[in-house]
Structures are given as structure tokens and as C-alpha cells.
């Protein structure tokens, strides 16, 4: 096929111009780099250079023609061995969108739903290992979530010199919530680094250091303040591996409390789970108990990808059992069934897991056997564990502290409806914060946030009780 | 020239000349022998305060190199610098034309600013990490990065090491010490400080060097970077390329007209240098000074490279719409290629014939490399990028949900 040489644009705003002069004629042999013609507008003149080689087959626009539209074929070039029979009537060939030629047409995806009796495809996430087996002789130690997080950082800092922690007040003050307690004393000021008060700045330092081969842990005093740093978290940490074709790795953990505490108002109570969960390239973790906090933070520090680690201020002081093991790692990307049940599936993450467990107790007293799933990781989201559960209970309640629109519950509900619609005996219910910025006054705050009673109510609704 | 009012309560700065005006830059002093002295690179930061408001120059327009900033470069090194600048320019011209002919969607030339990137790169060590913005392709050319791969990245074809994942000129060449160019401006400044600190953490004597245009100094990133570089005495060089224009906004829009960009570093307690960016030897000398300071633990330097963007911002704008057409020619600091050429001729190491021959040689070299690059695909043919690379490098490993999407995609195909 002949090569079409088209009218080029001298500037982005140029739509047409004058083909002032041809420097070649039909039958000429040309090689790459030869000047073919001159074109001009009222402002400038440009030479049209040939990129290809061949024989000038046909000049389709005469010299001296004004108002030649950009993209019009002006010359057809014959390649080696071609003759004039390949030339088509280019005079009618208007400029066209070339991209349409290369887009493959794909068949429509199948829309047939699987029938429950046939059994849908096995949906256990094969690529994520399960929790480590805890040997029976291992002692369980009562630990606060705060100390579990601290221990995780200390252990990983002992294990790998490339790990360091930085943030506001993490060193001398031991962290605004004392999560970095005694780290300065053990590791010194070059590995436990106080920063100027600018989340944007130290998030950027962290990203640069991670790409430079270290493994930073960046503590935000709260994720509310990380709004300032979100450009580095999303545009740089999450996207640069991809945009660099795999050259720039970013093993970094952004951690800190997320969501509502008590009486700290709208700007200190925002739950960012669904914000970060939306972004490919990030992993997002939001543990509930101390063992998960420790095991998942250790895994996050070792992960080669950027991890957003969402803690909860109101859980820091809660005590749970943590196995006294040397290398206790919980795999990122695996949900945990915290309570088995047959009648309804309650799905939550972070502090709402506790609310769901309380709700399950209340429901049990009323004869409803609830299963409670702790998502633990929000991205990648282990919806398979939820779907397996719903296939058993046929009812779903998604609970979260954040707002409802585009929330984690919406995502879970959508996936369950798409993949297990025929198993559902009731529309999924969602429990979430009232759609207002969190108010300060205690009574208003309590009314805004979802609690145990809301979960109980939703569970009864899907059970038609 | 528009009279600057100091009494208006609502004041929006305007460039001195717009299309239709006759540009006259005779009010800009071109200092000949008044470069501030070269202090010891480990001096106190306040000893460079006057360097922030004056201009370091080495080459006079007659080609003579004068003053204590004149670097000790061999004629071969200078000729290499000249050739790198000419090769960069030839590549820019070629790629610009090819964009106009529909082979790629976008391109950005660096004409007039070649000395900033080439001389800067030459004064660094090859393993020093650079954090460029989009007009420092001269760093890659100087460091010998494969030009074909650069072109393939712009053409987004099968030879693109980024596999079609990024837009033209956002190069990423880790093995040539060239950090991924970021599309949202300024982020590289603070990341470079982090990288530099990581070098120190690892006990390496490597340094980082970051670039921003003068326009993006308005981004918070710039100020954060200066603050952190100062707080932690980071081994970095922070470069502002003041090429006078941020698309159509003149440099006074970014920062007001009161003070130089280099002077912004003084308040942060950084060493500050302001250099004639069209003077290859001066850029080399300033970089060498700042690199020595950073490498020996003296901390960061802010360098303002005073230069001029001779072409449009990118292929998407038309500079004649917002500035006088002949402004590039009347800019009083000349052209970096011409000035180094004049210097080499002045010292008897170059001549017009060799220069003309080298210009032609660069053009042919670039043309031949381009031909090879375009064989691997372009926007106007097929890009030939493998469809399945789309799913790769989102994470270090392919997670389950993406694996499922790959399988579904295969079935559809």
C-alpha cells in the first residue's frame, strides 16, 4: 500500500495552510530526510521532510493551493516493488481519525448469571496465603494496639537497617499517641526523625527516600492532615512504578490514626478508607485487633509496594491477645472470619469490627446467628471471603464509620450482588455515618456515627425480623 | 516598557512586551566583569547572599573566559559539551517536526536552555541522581542514554521502556541517574531532598539534583524542598531554570517582580547562586561548586539559571500569540550553542567549518536514529505496544484481582 504523506500543522491552532512549493515531482526517488515541499501560513513557513523512502507516486495537491486542510493527503509514496496500481483516489480522502483503524473490536462479555445449584467458580483467593499457624506452645500476651504497632516497627527496624520512621513528634515526644514509644532511645535520631510541620514535605521526603532504596515509615499525626500529602501518596508513590515501567520502586508505609475519635470535630474525624481504596498501586490496610495490627504492619513494612496503614485512635488503648512469636506476619489481602454464623454476614473493618461483634452477641440473644468478617485489608479487597459467607447466610450487612456514598460498603454490596445475586434472600444493607461533617457536641456526634444498635437494626432488616 | 506602579491596590503584573510591541531589553544589565567572587564551597550560607542577586558569568560575548569561576575544562571536554548541546537541539527539531506530522501527540523543545542541562550534567558524577522537569533532555544526551529509546518513549511504541504507560518526554532512566519526570509540577524537588538524605543515610557520597521551572516555584513543593533541605542540610542541588516564560505567563507572575528566584533561598539559610544559564562554563562552574558543597556535607545550594525559552512551551501552544515574535533574538544573553562555539574559536580549538560539519552530522545522526525508532511504531501507524503490559507494574507482583482481569481480557480477545 502506498504511504500517504499528509498536510502537517505548523502550530497547534493551525487548521489549514498554503502548499506553496513542491521540491519533488512524480517519479522521483526520495530517501528519508529529503525535503518534499514547503508549506506556509500567514505566520511561518515549514519544510515537509520525508520520513520514509520510495518513489513519488502521485502529487495530490498542486503547488500554490491555498486553504489545504491539515491532515489532507498531499502526496502518495510508492514503496519498494509497488507500482501505481496501489494509488487510490486521494482527492476524496478527507482527514480521518486514525485511531479508529487500530482499535480491535471485542465481543460483548457474557452476561449469563451462574445458577446457584450449578455452583459458581471456586472463588478462594489463591494468591494470598492464610494466617500463620500459631503453635500450641506459644504464649498469648495481652497487648494494646498501640504497643503492638510499636513492637512491629521496633522488630522490623532491628531486622532491616533500611527501615526508619519519620513524622511530627515521633522522636523526643514519642509520638502524638505514643505509638513510637522508646524507638528514639533504641534506634537514635537518625532512624527516628522529627520533621517540620508539613505533611506534604515529609511525605515527599519519604517517597524520595523509598525510591532511593530505603524503607520509610511515615507517621501522620492523623490521616486528616495527610490531605496535604495526598499528592505524593497518590500521584507519586502509587503511580511512579507504573509510569517508570517498573524502574522506580516505592516501598513505603504511610501510617496513622484514621476516622473519628471523641470530640475532635469535623477536621479531625474523617474516615479516608474509600479514598485510598480507590487507587491502583496502593495497598490499604485497616486492622481491628492488636495481633492483626502487629502482623499486618510488619507485612506492610516488608511489602515492596506503598501501603496506606489506617489505624484508629479509639483502638490504640484496647487490649487484645498477641502471640509471642518471633516473626508474626499476617498476609495483606486476606479477610478474617471473626465469628462464624449461619443467618447473616456482617462485614466491617477497623473499629466497626468491634461494633459488629457486639451486635452479633445481641442478635444471638434474639436467635439470629451472625457471621462477622473483618476485612483487615481494603485494597486488594478480599471479597471472595465475603461472597463465600453470603452463599451460606444469604444475607449481608456492610458496616463502616465513613460516609455511605462510594463507601467500602457500596463496593462490597456491588460485588456480592454481581457475583452472588442468586444467593441473596434480601437486598444488602449498609450502615454508615450520617451524611454530615462530624459535629462536635457529644450528643450530635453520637447521633452521627454508626454504632452497635445500627448494625443490629440492619441485620434484623435483612432477616425480615 | 509598561510603567510599574507601586501605588495600585489591585495589581496584576504584566510582562514588559506582548505581541505587536518592539521588545527592548537594554534595561537588563549584562555584567561583563562583575561576577561575584567564588567563595570556598564549604563557606557559610550568608557568604553567598550577594550571589543570589548578581549574576555569575564566565564567557564574554567575544569568547574570552574570565574570572575566578572559569572552570578548568580541557578543549575536548568543551567540544563534547558543544556537541551534546547540538545533538539535543537536532533531536528537538526532528521530534518537533515529527509531532507536526502526527507521529506523536506531544513534544517539548529545550532550545536556548541546552547549556543548563548539558553543563550541569557534565559537572555532576554519573551516579548522582537527577530529578529533572520536562526540559532537561540534555542530561540524558550528555550521559549517553540511548537516543533511540528516548524517541521510542515519545512515539510510545514497542521500543518504549515504559511500555506505553506515560506521555511523551516524561522520560524515566534510572540507570542514567534520571528520575521519572512528573506530570504534576514540583513534586521532584522534595523527593530529591529525600533521595539525597537516603544517600547520606546509606553512607554513600552520592548527591541528588532537582530542577523546576521558575513558574512552578509557586508550588508549595518548592518551598517545602527548600525548608527540608535547610533543616537536614541535605546533599542536594535545587535548580530553578528561569527561562522567563511559563507557557504565556512571564516570570513576574510566579513570584512577583521584587526579587530573584535565587534570593528565595536566602531566607531558608541555603547557599544561593544565580548564574547566566546561557553561559556553558558558568553553569558548569556553579554546579561544580554546589556539588562539592553537597558531597562534603556542606548542605544544599539553590541555583537560579537565568536563561530564555526560545520556543513555545510545548507543541500545544503558539508563542507568537503571547510574546513578540522576535523576542528570542533580542534577548540580551545570546544563544548557548553560539556562545560556546565563539569561546572555542577564540581559544583556537574550533572553527566555522568544523561547526557547520558537526551541525550536519548531528542532524544526520538524529535522522538515522529516528528512522530506526519509528520502525517500532508510532501514533500514526500502530504503536505495537503489547496489550498485556497494561496490567503490569501496578504492583511489584500481579495481585489476584488484576490476574482475573488479565484472564477476562484474554477471553475477550
Coordinates of N, CA and C in Angstrom, one line a residue, chain A residues 125-208:
Chain A
X125 N -9.3 -16.8 47.2 CA -8.2 -16.0 46.6 C -6.9 -16.9 46.7
X126 N -6.4 -17.4 45.6 CA -5.4 -18.4 45.7 C -4.0 -17.7 46.0
X127 N -3.9 -16.5 45.6 CA -2.6 -15.9 45.7 C -2.2 -15.3 47.1
X128 N -3.2 -15.3 48.0 CA -2.9 -14.8 49.3 C -2.8 -15.9 50.3
X129 N -1.7 -16.1 51.0 CA -1.6 -17.1 51.9 C -2.5 -16.9 53.2
X130 N -2.8 -17.9 53.9 CA -3.6 -17.7 55.1 C -2.7 -17.2 56.3
X131 N -3.4 -16.9 57.4 CA -2.6 -16.5 58.6 C -1.7 -17.6 59.0
X132 N -0.6 -17.3 59.6 CA 0.3 -18.3 60.1 C -0.3 -19.2 61.2
X133 N 0.1 -20.4 61.1 CA -0.4 -21.3 62.2 C 0.3 -20.9 63.5
X134 N -0.4 -20.8 64.6 CA 0.2 -20.5 65.8 C 0.4 -21.8 66.6
X135 N 1.6 -22.2 66.8 CA 1.9 -23.4 67.6 C 1.2 -23.4 69.0
X136 N 0.8 -24.5 69.5 CA 0.0 -24.6 70.8 C 0.9 -24.1 71.9
X137 N 2.2 -24.3 71.8 CA 3.0 -23.9 73.0 C 3.4 -22.4 73.0
X138 N 2.8 -21.7 72.0 CA 3.1 -20.2 72.0 C 2.3 -19.5 73.0
X139 N 2.9 -18.6 73.8 CA 2.2 -17.9 74.8 C 1.4 -16.7 74.1
X140 N 0.2 -16.5 74.6 CA -0.5 -15.3 74.1 C -0.3 -14.2 75.2
X141 N 0.0 -13.0 74.7 CA 0.3 -11.9 75.6 C -0.7 -10.8 75.4
X142 N -1.3 -10.3 76.5 CA -2.2 -9.2 76.4 C -1.4 -7.9 76.0
X143 N -1.8 -7.3 74.9 CA -1.1 -6.2 74.4 C -2.1 -5.1 73.9
X144 N -1.8 -3.9 74.1 CA -2.6 -2.8 73.5 C -2.3 -2.7 72.0
X145 N -3.2 -2.2 71.2 CA -3.0 -2.0 69.8 C -1.8 -1.0 69.6
X146 N -1.7 0.0 70.5 CA -0.6 0.9 70.5 C 0.7 0.2 70.6
X147 N 0.9 -0.7 71.5 CA 2.2 -1.3 71.7 C 2.4 -2.4 70.6
X148 N 1.4 -3.0 70.1 CA 1.5 -3.9 69.0 C 2.1 -3.2 67.8
X149 N 1.6 -2.0 67.5 CA 2.2 -1.3 66.4 C 3.6 -0.9 66.7
X150 N 3.9 -0.5 67.9 CA 5.3 -0.1 68.3 C 6.2 -1.3 68.1
X151 N 5.7 -2.4 68.6 CA 6.6 -3.7 68.6 C 6.9 -4.0 67.1
X152 N 5.8 -3.9 66.3 CA 6.0 -4.2 64.9 C 7.1 -3.4 64.3
X153 N 7.1 -2.0 64.5 CA 8.1 -1.1 64.0 C 9.5 -1.5 64.5
X154 N 9.5 -1.7 65.9 CA 10.8 -2.0 66.5 C 11.4 -3.3 66.0
X155 N 10.6 -4.3 65.8 CA 11.2 -5.6 65.3 C 11.7 -5.4 63.9
X156 N 10.9 -4.7 63.1 CA 11.4 -4.5 61.7 C 12.6 -3.6 61.6
X157 N 12.7 -2.6 62.5 CA 13.9 -1.8 62.5 C 15.1 -2.5 62.9
X158 N 14.9 -3.5 63.8 CA 16.1 -4.3 64.2 C 16.5 -5.2 63.1
X159 N 15.5 -5.7 62.3 CA 15.7 -6.7 61.3 C 16.4 -6.1 60.1
X160 N 16.0 -4.8 59.8 CA 16.4 -4.2 58.5 C 16.9 -2.8 58.7
X161 N 18.1 -2.5 58.5 CA 18.6 -1.1 58.8 C 18.0 -0.1 57.9
X162 N 17.5 -0.5 56.8 CA 16.9 0.4 55.8 C 15.6 1.0 56.3
X163 N 15.0 0.4 57.4 CA 13.7 0.9 57.9 C 14.0 2.0 58.8
X164 N 13.2 3.1 58.7 CA 13.3 4.2 59.6 C 11.9 4.8 59.7
X165 N 11.7 5.6 60.8 CA 10.3 6.2 60.9 C 10.5 7.8 61.0
X166 N 9.6 8.5 60.3 CA 9.7 9.9 60.4 C 8.3 10.5 60.5
X167 N 8.2 11.7 61.1 CA 6.9 12.3 61.2 C 7.0 13.4 62.3
X168 N 5.8 14.1 62.5 CA 5.8 15.1 63.5 C 5.8 14.5 64.9
X169 N 6.7 14.9 65.8 CA 6.7 14.5 67.2 C 7.0 13.0 67.4
X170 N 7.6 12.3 66.4 CA 7.8 10.9 66.6 C 9.0 10.6 67.5
X171 N 9.9 11.5 67.6 CA 11.2 11.2 68.3 C 11.1 11.5 69.8
X172 N 11.5 12.7 70.2 CA 11.5 13.1 71.6 C 10.2 12.9 72.3
X173 N 9.1 13.3 71.7 CA 7.8 13.2 72.3 C 7.2 11.8 72.2
X174 N 7.8 10.9 71.5 CA 7.4 9.5 71.4 C 6.1 9.3 70.6
X175 N 5.7 10.3 69.8 CA 4.5 10.2 69.0 C 3.3 10.9 69.7
X176 N 2.5 11.5 68.9 CA 1.3 12.2 69.5 C 0.5 11.2 70.3
X177 N 0.4 10.0 69.8 CA -0.4 8.9 70.5 C 0.6 7.9 71.1
X178 N 1.8 8.2 71.3 CA 2.8 7.3 71.9 C 3.0 6.0 71.2
X179 N 2.8 6.0 69.9 CA 3.0 4.8 69.1 C 4.4 4.5 68.9
X180 N 5.2 5.6 68.9 CA 6.7 5.4 68.6 C 7.5 5.4 70.0
X181 N 6.8 5.0 71.0 CA 7.4 5.0 72.4 C 8.7 4.2 72.4
X182 N 9.7 4.9 72.9 CA 11.1 4.3 73.1 C 11.8 3.9 71.9
X183 N 11.3 4.3 70.7 CA 12.0 4.0 69.5 C 13.3 4.9 69.4
X184 N 13.1 6.1 69.8 CA 14.3 7.1 69.7 C 15.4 6.5 70.6
X185 N 15.1 6.0 71.8 CA 16.1 5.6 72.7 C 16.8 4.4 72.1
X186 N 16.1 3.5 71.4 CA 16.7 2.3 70.9 C 17.5 2.6 69.6
X187 N 16.9 3.4 68.7 CA 17.4 3.5 67.4 C 18.1 4.8 67.0
X188 N 18.0 5.8 67.9 CA 18.7 7.1 67.7 C 18.0 8.0 66.7
X189 N 18.5 9.2 66.7 CA 17.8 10.3 66.0 C 17.9 10.2 64.4
X190 N 18.8 9.4 64.0 CA 18.9 9.2 62.5 C 18.0 8.2 61.9
X191 N 17.3 7.5 62.8 CA 16.3 6.5 62.4 C 14.9 6.8 62.9
X192 N 14.8 7.7 63.8 CA 13.5 8.2 64.4 C 13.6 9.7 64.2
X193 N 12.9 10.2 63.2 CA 13.3 11.6 62.7 C 12.1 12.5 62.9
X194 N 12.2 13.5 63.7 CA 11.2 14.6 63.9 C 11.3 15.5 62.6
X195 N 10.1 15.9 62.2 CA 10.1 16.7 60.9 C 9.4 18.1 61.2
X196 N 9.7 19.0 60.2 CA 8.9 20.2 60.2 C 7.4 19.9 60.1
X197 N 6.6 20.8 60.5 CA 5.1 20.6 60.4 C 4.6 20.8 59.0
X198 N 4.9 19.8 58.2 CA 4.3 19.9 56.8 C 4.2 18.4 56.3
X199 N 3.0 17.9 56.3 CA 2.8 16.5 55.9 C 3.3 16.3 54.4
X200 N 3.0 17.4 53.6 CA 3.4 17.3 52.2 C 4.9 17.1 52.1
X201 N 5.6 17.9 52.9 CA 7.1 17.8 52.9 C 7.6 16.5 53.3
X202 N 7.2 16.0 54.4 CA 7.9 14.7 54.8 C 7.3 13.5 54.1
X203 N 6.1 13.6 53.6 CA 5.6 12.5 52.7 C 6.5 12.5 51.4
X204 N 6.9 13.7 50.9 CA 7.7 13.7 49.7 C 9.1 13.2 50.0
X205 N 9.7 13.6 51.2 CA 11.0 13.1 51.6 C 10.9 11.5 51.6
X206 N 9.8 11.0 52.2 CA 9.7 9.6 52.3 C 9.7 8.9 51.0
X207 N 8.9 9.5 50.0 CA 8.8 8.9 48.7 C 10.2 8.9 48.0
X208 N 10.9 10.0 48.2 CA 12.2 10.1 47.6 C 13.2 9.1 48.2

